[in-house]
Short mmCIF file of C-alpha atoms and ligand atoms in Angstrom, two decimals:
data_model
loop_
_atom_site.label_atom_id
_atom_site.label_comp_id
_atom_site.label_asym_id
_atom_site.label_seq_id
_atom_site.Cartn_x
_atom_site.Cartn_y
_atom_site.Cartn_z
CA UNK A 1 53.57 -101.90 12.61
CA UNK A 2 49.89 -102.66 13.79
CA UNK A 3 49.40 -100.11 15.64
CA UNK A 4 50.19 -97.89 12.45
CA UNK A 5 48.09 -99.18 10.19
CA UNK A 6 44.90 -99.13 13.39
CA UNK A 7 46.15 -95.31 13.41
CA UNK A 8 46.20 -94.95 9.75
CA UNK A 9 42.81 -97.26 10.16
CA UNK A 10 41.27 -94.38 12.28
CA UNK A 11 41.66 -91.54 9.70
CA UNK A 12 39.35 -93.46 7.58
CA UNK A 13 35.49 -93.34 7.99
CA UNK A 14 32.98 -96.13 7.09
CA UNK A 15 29.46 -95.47 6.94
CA UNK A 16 26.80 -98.06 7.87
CA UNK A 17 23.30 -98.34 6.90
CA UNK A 18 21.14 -101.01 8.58
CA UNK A 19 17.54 -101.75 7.40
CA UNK A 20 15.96 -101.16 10.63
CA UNK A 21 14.45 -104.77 11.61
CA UNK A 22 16.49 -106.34 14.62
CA UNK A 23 17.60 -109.14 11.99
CA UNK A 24 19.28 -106.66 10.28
CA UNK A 25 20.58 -104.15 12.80
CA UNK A 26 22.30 -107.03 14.89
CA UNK A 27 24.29 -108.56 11.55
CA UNK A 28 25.23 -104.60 11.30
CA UNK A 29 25.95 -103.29 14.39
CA UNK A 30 28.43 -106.75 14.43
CA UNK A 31 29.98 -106.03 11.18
CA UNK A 32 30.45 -102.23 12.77
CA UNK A 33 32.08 -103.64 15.76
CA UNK A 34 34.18 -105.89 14.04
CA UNK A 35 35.32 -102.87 11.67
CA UNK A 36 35.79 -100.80 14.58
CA UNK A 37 38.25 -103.41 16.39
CA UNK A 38 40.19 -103.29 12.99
CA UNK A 39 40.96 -99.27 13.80
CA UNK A 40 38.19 -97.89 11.13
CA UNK A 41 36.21 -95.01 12.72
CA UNK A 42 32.12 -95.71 12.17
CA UNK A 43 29.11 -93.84 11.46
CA UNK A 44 25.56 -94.98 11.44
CA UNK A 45 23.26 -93.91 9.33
CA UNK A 46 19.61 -94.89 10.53
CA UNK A 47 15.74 -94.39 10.13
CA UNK A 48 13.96 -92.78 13.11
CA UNK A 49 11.66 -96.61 13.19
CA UNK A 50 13.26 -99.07 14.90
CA UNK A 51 16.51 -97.15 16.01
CA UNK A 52 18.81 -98.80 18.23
CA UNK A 53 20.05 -97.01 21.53
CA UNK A 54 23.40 -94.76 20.60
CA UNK A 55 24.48 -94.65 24.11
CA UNK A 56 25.09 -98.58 23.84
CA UNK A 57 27.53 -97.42 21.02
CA UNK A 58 29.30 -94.29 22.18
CA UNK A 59 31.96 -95.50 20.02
CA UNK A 60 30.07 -95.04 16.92
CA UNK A 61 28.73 -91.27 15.64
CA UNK A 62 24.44 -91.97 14.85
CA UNK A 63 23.26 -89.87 12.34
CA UNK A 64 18.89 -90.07 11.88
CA UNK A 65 17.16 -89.75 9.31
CA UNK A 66 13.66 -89.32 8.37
CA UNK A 67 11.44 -92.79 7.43
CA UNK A 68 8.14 -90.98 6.15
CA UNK A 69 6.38 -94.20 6.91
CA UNK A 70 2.95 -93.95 8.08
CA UNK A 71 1.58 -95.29 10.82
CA UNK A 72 -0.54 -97.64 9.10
CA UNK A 73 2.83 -99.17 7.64
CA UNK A 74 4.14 -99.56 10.98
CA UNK A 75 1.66 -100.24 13.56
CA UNK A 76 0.33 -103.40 11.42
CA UNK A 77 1.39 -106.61 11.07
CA UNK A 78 4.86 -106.90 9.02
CA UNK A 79 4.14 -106.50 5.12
CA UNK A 80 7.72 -107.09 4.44
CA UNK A 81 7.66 -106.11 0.74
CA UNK A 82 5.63 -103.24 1.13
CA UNK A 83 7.83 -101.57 3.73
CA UNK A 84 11.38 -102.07 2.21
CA UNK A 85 9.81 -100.59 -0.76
CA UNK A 86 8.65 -97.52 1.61
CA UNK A 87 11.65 -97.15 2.80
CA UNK A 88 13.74 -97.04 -0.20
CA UNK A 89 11.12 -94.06 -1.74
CA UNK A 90 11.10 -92.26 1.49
CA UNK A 91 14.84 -92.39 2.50
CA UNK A 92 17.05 -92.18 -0.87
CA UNK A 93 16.61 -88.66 -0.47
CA UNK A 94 17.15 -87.85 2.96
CA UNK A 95 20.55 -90.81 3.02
CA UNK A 96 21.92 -88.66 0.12
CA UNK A 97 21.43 -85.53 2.29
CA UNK A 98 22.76 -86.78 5.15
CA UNK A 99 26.18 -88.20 3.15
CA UNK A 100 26.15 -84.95 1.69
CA UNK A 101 26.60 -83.33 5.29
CA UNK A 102 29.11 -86.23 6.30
CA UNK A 103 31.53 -85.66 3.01
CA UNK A 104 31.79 -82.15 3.78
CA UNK A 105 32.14 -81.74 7.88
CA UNK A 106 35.19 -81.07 8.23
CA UNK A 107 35.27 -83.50 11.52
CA UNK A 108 33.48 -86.83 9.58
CA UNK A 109 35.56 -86.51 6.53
CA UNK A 110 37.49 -89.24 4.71
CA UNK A 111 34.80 -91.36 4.10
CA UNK A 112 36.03 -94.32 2.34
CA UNK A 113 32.43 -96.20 1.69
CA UNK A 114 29.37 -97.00 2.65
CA UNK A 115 28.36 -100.53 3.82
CA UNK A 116 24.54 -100.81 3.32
CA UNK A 117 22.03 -103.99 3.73
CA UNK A 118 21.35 -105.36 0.32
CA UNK A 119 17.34 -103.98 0.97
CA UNK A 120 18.87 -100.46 0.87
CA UNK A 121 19.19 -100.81 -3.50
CA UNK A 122 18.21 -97.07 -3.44
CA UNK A 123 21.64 -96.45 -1.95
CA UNK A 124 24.03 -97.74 -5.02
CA UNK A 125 22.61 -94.60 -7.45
CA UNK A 126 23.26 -92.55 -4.27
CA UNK A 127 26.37 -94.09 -3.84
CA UNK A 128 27.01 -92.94 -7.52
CA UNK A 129 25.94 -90.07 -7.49
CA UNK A 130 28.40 -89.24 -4.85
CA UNK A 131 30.91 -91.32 -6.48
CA UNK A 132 31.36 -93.23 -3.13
CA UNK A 133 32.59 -96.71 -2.93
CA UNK A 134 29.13 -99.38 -1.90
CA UNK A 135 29.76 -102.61 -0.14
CA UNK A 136 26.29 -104.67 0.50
CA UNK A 137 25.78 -106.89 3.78
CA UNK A 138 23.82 -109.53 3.12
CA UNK A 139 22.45 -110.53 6.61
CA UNK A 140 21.41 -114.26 5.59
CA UNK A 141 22.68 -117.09 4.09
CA UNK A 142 23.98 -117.51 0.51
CA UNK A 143 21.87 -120.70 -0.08
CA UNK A 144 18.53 -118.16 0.15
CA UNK A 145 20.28 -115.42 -1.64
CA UNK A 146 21.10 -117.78 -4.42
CA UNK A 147 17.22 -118.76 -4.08
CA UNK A 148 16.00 -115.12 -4.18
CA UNK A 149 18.33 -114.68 -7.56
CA UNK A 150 17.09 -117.19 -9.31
CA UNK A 151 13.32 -115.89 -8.79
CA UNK A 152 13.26 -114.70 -12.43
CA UNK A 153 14.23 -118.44 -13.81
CA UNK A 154 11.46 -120.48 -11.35
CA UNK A 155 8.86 -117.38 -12.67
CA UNK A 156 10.10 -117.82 -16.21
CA UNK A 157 9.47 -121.65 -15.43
CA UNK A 158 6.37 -121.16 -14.17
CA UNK A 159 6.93 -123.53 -10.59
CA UNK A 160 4.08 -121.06 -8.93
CA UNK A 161 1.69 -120.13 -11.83
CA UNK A 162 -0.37 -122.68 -11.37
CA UNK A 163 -3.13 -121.22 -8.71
CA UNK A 164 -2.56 -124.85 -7.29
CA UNK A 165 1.42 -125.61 -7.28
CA UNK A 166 2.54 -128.89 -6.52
CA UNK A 167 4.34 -127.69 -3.87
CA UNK A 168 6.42 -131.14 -3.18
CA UNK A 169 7.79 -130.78 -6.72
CA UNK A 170 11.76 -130.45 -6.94
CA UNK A 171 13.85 -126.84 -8.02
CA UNK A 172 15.37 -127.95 -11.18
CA UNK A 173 17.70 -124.69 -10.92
CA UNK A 174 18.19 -125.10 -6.76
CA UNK A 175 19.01 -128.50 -5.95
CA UNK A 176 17.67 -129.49 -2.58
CA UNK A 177 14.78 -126.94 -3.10
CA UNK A 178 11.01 -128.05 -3.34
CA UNK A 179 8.39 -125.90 -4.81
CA UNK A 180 7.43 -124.83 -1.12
CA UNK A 181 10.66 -123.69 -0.10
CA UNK A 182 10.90 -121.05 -2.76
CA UNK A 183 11.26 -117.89 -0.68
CA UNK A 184 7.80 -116.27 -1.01
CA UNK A 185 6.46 -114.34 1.40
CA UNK A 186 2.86 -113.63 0.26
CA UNK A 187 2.12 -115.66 -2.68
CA UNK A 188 -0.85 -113.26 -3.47
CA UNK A 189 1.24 -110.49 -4.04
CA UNK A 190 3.72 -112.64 -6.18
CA UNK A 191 4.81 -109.63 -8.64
CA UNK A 192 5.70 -107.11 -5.84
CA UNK A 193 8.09 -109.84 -4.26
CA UNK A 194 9.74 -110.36 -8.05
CA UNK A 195 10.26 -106.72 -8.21
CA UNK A 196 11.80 -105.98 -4.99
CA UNK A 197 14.05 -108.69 -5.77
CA UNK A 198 14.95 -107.70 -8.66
CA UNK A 199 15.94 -104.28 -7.36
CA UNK A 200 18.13 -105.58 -4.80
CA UNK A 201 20.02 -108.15 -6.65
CA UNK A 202 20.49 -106.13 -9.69
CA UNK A 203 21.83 -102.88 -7.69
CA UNK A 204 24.16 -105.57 -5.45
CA UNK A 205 25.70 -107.04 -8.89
CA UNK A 206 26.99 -103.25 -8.82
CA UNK A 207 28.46 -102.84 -5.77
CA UNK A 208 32.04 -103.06 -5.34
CA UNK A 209 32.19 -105.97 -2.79
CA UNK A 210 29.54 -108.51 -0.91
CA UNK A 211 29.55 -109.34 2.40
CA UNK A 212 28.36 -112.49 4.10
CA UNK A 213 27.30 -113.37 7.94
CA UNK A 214 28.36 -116.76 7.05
CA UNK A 215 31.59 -119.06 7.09
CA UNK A 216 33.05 -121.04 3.89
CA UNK A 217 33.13 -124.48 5.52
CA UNK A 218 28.78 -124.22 6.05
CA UNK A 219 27.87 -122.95 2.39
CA UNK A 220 31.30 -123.99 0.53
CA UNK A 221 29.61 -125.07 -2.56
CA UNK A 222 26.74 -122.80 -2.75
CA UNK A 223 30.06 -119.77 -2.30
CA UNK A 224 31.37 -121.46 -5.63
CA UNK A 225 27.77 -120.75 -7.59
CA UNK A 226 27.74 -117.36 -6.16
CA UNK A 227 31.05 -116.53 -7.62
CA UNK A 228 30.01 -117.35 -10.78
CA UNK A 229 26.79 -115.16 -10.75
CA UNK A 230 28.49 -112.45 -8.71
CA UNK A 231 31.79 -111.41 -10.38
CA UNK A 232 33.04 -108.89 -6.97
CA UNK A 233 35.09 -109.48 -4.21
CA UNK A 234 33.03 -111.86 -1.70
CA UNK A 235 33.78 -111.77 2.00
CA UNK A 236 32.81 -114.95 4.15
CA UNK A 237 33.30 -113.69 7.20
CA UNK A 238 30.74 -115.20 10.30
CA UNK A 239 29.96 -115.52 12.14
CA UNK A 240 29.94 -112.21 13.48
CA UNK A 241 28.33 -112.97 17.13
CA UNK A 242 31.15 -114.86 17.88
CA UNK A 243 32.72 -111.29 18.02
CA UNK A 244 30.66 -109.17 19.46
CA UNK A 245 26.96 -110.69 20.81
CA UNK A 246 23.52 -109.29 19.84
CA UNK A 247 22.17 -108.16 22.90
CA UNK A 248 23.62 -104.77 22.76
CA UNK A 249 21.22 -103.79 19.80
CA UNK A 250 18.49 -105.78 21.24
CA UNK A 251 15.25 -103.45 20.41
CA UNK A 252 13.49 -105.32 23.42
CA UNK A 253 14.76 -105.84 26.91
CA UNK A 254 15.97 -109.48 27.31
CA UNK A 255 14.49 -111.01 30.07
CA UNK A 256 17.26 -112.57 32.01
CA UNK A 257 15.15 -114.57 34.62
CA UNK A 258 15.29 -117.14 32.26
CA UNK A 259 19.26 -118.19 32.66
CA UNK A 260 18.03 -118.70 36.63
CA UNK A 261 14.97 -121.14 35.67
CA UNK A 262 17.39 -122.67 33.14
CA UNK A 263 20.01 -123.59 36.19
CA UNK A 264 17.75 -125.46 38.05
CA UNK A 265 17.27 -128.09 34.63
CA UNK A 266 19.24 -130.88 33.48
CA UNK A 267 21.54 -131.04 30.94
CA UNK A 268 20.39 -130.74 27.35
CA UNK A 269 16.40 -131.16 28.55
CA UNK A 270 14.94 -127.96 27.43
CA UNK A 271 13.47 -127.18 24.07
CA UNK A 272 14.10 -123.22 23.39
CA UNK A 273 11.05 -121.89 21.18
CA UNK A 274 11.42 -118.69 19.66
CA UNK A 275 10.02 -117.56 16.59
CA UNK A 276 12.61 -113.73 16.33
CA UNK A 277 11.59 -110.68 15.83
CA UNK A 278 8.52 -110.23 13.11
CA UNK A 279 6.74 -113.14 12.45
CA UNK A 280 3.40 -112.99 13.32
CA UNK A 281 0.78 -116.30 13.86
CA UNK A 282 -2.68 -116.72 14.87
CA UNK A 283 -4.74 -117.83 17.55
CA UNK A 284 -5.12 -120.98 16.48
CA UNK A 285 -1.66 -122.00 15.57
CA UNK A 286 -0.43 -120.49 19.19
CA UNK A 287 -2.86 -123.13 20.86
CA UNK A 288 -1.53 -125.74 18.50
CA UNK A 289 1.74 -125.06 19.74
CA UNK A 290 0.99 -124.63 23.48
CA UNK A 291 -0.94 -128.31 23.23
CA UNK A 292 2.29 -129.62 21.19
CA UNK A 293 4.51 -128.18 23.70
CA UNK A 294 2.38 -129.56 27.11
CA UNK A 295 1.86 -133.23 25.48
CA UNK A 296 5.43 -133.40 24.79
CA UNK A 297 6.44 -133.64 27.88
CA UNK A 298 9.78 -132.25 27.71
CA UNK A 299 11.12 -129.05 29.62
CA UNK A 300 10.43 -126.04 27.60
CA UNK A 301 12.18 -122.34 27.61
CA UNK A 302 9.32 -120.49 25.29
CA UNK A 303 9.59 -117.17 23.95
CA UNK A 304 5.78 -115.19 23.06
CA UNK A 305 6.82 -111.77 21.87
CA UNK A 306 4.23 -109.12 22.25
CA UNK A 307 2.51 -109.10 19.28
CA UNK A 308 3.15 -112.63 18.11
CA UNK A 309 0.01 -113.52 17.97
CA UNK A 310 -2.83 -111.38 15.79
CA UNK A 311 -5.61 -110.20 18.29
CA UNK A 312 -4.33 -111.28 21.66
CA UNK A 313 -4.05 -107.68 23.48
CA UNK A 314 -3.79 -109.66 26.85
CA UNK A 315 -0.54 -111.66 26.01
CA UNK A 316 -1.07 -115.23 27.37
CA UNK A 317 -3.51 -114.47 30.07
CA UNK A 318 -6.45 -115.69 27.49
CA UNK A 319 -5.39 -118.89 26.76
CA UNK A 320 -8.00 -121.06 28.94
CA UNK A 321 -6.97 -122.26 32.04
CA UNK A 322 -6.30 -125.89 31.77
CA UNK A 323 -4.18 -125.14 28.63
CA UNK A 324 -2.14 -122.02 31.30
CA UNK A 325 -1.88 -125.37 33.96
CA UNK A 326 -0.39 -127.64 31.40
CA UNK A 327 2.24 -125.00 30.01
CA UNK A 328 3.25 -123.77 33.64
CA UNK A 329 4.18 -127.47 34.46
CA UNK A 330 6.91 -127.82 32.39
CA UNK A 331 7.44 -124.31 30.62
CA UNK A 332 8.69 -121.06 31.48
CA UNK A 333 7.17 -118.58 29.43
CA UNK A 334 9.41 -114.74 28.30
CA UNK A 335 8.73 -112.14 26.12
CA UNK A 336 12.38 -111.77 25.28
CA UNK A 337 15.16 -113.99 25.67
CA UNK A 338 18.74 -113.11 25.72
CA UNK A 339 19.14 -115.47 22.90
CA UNK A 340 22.76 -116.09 22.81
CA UNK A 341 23.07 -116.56 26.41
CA UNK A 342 19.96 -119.20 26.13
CA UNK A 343 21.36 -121.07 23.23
CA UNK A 344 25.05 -121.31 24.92
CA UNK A 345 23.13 -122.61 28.17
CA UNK A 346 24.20 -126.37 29.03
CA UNK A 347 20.53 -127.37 29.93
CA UNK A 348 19.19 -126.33 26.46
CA UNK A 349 19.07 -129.81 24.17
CA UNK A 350 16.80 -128.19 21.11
CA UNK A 351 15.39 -124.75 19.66
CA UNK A 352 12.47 -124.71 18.07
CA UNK A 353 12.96 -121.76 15.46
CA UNK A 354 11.69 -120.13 12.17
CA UNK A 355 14.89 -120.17 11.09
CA UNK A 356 15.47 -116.78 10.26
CA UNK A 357 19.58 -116.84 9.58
CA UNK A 358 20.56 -115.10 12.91
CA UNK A 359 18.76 -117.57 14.77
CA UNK A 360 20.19 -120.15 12.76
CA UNK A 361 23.85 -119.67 13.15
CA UNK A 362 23.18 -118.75 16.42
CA UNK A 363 22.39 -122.64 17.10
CA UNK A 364 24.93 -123.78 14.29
CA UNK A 365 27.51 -121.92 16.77
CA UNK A 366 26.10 -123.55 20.01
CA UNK A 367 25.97 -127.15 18.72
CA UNK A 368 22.23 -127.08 19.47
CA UNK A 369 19.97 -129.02 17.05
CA UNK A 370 16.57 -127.72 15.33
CA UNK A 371 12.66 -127.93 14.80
CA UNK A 372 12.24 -125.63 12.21
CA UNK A 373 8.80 -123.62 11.30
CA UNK A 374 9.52 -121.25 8.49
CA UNK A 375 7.27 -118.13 8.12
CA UNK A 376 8.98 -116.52 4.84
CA UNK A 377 10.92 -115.60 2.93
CA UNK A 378 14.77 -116.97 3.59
CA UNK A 379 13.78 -118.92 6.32
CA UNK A 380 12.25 -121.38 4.28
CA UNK A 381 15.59 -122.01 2.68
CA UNK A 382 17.26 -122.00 5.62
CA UNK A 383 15.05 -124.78 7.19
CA UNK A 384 15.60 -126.70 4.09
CA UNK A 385 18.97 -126.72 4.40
CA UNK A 386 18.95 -127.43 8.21
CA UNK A 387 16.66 -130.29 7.31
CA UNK A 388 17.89 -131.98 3.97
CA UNK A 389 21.41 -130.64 3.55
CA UNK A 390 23.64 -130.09 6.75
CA UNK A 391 20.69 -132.92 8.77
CA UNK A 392 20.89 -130.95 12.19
CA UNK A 393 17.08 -130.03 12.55
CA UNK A 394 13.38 -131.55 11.62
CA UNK A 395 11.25 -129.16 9.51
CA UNK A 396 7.55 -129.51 10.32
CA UNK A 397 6.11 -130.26 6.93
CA UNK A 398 2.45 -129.90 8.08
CA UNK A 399 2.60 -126.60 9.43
CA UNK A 400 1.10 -126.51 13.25
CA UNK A 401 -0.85 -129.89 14.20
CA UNK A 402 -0.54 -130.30 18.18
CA UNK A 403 0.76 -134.56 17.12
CA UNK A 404 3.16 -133.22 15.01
CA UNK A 405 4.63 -130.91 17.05
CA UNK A 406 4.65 -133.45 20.17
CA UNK A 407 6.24 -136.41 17.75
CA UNK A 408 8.81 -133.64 16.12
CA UNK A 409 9.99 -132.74 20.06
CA UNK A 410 10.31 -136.51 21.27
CA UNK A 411 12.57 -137.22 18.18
CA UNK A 412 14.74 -134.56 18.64
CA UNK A 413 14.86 -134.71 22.41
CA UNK A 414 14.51 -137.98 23.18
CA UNK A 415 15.55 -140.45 20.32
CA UNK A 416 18.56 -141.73 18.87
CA UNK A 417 17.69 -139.54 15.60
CA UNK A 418 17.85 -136.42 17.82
CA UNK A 419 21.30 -137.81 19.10
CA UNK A 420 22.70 -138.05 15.73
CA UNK A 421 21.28 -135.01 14.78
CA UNK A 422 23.67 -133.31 17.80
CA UNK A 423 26.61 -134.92 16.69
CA UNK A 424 26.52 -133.54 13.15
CA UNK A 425 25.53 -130.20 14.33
CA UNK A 426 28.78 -129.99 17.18
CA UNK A 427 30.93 -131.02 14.00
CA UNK A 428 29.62 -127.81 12.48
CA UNK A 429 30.08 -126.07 15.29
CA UNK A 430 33.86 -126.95 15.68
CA UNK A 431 34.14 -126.09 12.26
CA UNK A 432 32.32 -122.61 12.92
CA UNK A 433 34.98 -122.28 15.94
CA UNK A 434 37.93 -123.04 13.57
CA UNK A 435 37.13 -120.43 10.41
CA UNK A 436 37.80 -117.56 13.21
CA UNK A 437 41.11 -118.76 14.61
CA UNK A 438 44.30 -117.27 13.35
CA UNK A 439 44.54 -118.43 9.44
CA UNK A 440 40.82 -119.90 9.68
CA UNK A 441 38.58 -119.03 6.36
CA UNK A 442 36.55 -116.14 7.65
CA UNK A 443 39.66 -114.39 9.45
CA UNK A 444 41.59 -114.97 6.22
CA UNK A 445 38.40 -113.20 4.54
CA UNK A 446 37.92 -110.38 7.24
CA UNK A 447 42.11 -109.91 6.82
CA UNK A 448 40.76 -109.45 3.17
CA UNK A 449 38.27 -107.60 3.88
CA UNK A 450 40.04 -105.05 6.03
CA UNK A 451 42.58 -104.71 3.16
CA UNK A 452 40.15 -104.06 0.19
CA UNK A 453 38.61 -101.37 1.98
CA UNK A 454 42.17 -99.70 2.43
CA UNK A 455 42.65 -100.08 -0.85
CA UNK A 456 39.44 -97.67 -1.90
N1 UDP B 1 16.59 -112.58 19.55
C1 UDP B 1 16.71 -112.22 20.87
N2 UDP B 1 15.76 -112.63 21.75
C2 UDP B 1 14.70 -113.42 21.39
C3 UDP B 1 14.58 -113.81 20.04
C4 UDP B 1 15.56 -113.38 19.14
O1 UDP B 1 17.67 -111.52 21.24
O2 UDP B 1 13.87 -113.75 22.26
C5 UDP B 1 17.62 -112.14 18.58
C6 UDP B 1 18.38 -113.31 18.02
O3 UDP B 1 19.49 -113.60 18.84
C7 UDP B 1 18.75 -112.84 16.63
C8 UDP B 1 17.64 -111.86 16.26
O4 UDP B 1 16.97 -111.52 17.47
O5 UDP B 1 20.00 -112.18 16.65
C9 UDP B 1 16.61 -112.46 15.31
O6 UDP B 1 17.14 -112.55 14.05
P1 UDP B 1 16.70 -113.68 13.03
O7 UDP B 1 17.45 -113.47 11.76
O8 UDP B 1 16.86 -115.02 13.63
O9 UDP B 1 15.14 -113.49 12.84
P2 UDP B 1 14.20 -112.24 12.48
O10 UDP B 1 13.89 -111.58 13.77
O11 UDP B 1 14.94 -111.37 11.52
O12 UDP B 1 13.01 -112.91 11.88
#
């Protein structure tokens, strides 16, 4: 009887359309796997920039298409807003094109829908126009998509038109939210960020289902509000690296030599710092960090992606000498980690993240407890929440101040408050373990799922 409907799976074709930034292809490429293993066949649609390797995913068909972004979009630092706005002038066009091809080769036929990132809102008047079915991923969590929708109300209310906002000041619409935590990303370009959201929440209220890289048990209340705002199905169904792991769409190579460093440590000593995939710092704030990091004391697995840090061409080979000493004593210093792999590790006791929501769950999954440093956007949410609502991390509320950073690591590593903090977090994770056994919430959801998309 399974093997059936896997077969009468197969004859049906989903088409996925990651926004190209590795904390959206890895929440895709997941969701594709996890589609896949449930006997739909999968295509890929994706931009030239940022394109993951198709010979990791020889079960998938790749179909490119052109970005038209211009090198000054893409060699400088991450303008978030700018870019996803690029992206959905330049590629509407060409993603129309390239369905058009797909719904009428006779070998890729039978496409049921599409499955796009909520960024992509060019794709639901393509999806129209082609009268094709459009389900959105949404690769974070629903606390910060709830905080992105209710942008128009805290503009309306006027929380950041004061060129001064008090930013300690409480959400009246988003309990648990403080002015600072509203999901900006560069409050001098305030209207661009209210227009891009407003393009992608308005074009997911049309979509015919929403999907979420999260699990019922971790957001069960903010789920509730989003039903009420968002009247389509809504699929809970994380989280997804507990299917199938990230590293096959890593855009960098992991450097493995850290799992041998990270044998020779004790149990739950080391403090993982990693900041993902496109926030950028300055010179200042890395020393900050490195000081923080040496006076601490504490083991330390740290992650410096090229380009991390604005103007340093030579990587860490800059930083002054006694600063280098300090760091080597303790630290072990990567430009990649195989996160997953790191997080899972028995010595690691802490991360130290920006909270983007990968990351997050990532340690939510591993039982391992949080410093948080948001950059933008959702991660700010996120940290509140790991901070004030589930109580598994400390957010640094004064940015990057070497004492802060030292005191932050001794209370999570050390102290009884860092103890407690592990306890609540393994909870979660035994709860995140649960949702995907047999009859758990997000394999009841994926069953779901699995059967709407039939249905199309
Ligand atoms: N990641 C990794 N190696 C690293 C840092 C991050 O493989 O050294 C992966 C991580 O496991 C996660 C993704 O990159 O899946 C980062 O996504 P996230 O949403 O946390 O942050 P973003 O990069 O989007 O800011």
């Amino acid at each position: 009887m399974e093997n059936t409907m896997l077969q009468q799976r197969k004859q049906c074709r989903l088409v996925l359309f990651p926004l190209p930034f590795q904390g959206h292809i890895n929440p895709m490429i997941q969701l594709a796997n996890i589609l896949h293993s449930k006997g739909f066949s999968i295509s890929i649609v994706h931009t030239r920039f940022n394109s993951p390797d198709p010979f990791k995913h020889p079960h998938f068909t790749f179909h490119f298409i052109s970005d038209g972004l211009t090198s000054d979009v893409r060699d400088k630092p991450l303008d978030p807003v700018l870019i996803i706005k690029q992206l959905n002038n330049n590629c509407a066009e060409p993603f129309r094109q390239c369905l058009n091809e797909l719904l009428s080769d006779g070998k890729e036929n039978n496409v049921k829908c599409i499955i796009t990132d909520t960024n992509w809102y060019c794709a639901q008047e393509v999806a129209d126009s082609l009268k094709l079915p459009r389900i959105v991923l949404r690769t974070s969590s629903i606390c910060a998509f709830l905080a992105f929708a209710a942008l128009p109300r805290i503009r309306e209310k006027g929380y950041l038109s004061n060129p001064e906002p008090n930013i300690e000041e409480p959400i009246v619409e988003l309990p648990h939210l403080k002015v600072k935590d509203i999901p900006t990303i560069d409050i001098s370009k305030l209207e661009d960020l209210y227009q891009l959201v407003g393009d992608f929440v308005e074009s997911s209220k049309k979509a015919f289902g929403l999907i979420f890289n999260t699990f019922k048990e971790l957001e069960e209340h903010d789920l509730e509000k989003l039903s009420e705002q968002f009247l389509m199905p809504i699929f809970t169904i994380g989280p997804f690296h507990k299917h199938f792991s990230a590293g096959r769409s890593s855009l960098l190579t992991q450097d493995r030599s850290c799992i041998s460093w990270l044998d020779t440590q004790a149990p739950k000593s080391v403090l993982y710092v990693s900041f993902g995939s496109v926030a950028t710092m300055n010179q200042e704030k890395l020393y900050e960090m490195a000081w923080g990091l040496a006076d601490s004391k504490q083991p330390f697995l740290w992650v410096v992606r090229p380009g991390l840090v604005h103007g340093l061409d030579q990587w860490l080979e800059s930083l002054p000498n006694e600063l280098l000493e300090s760091i080597n004593e303790r630290g072990y210093v990567i430009k990649w980690a195989p996160q997953q792999e790191v997080l899972s590790h028995p010595a690691v006791g802490g991360f130290w993240t920006h909270n983007g929501w990968n990351s997050t769950l990532e340690s939510v999954c591993e039982g391992v407890p949080m410093i948080s440093s948001p950059f933008f956007g959702d991660q700010k949410v996120n940290a509140r929440y790991v901070n004030d609502v589930w109580r598994i991390g400390i957010r640094l509320e004064k940015g990057f101040k070497r004492e802060e950073i030292e005191k932050a690591i001794r209370r999570l590593m050390v102290d009884k408050e860092g103890e407690d903090m592990r306890q609540r977090i393994m909870c979660l994770k035994e709860k995140a373990d649960l949702c995907l056994n047999v009859g758990g919430s997000s394999y009841r959801s994926l069953e779901g799922l699995v059967d709407f998309i039939s249905s199309l």
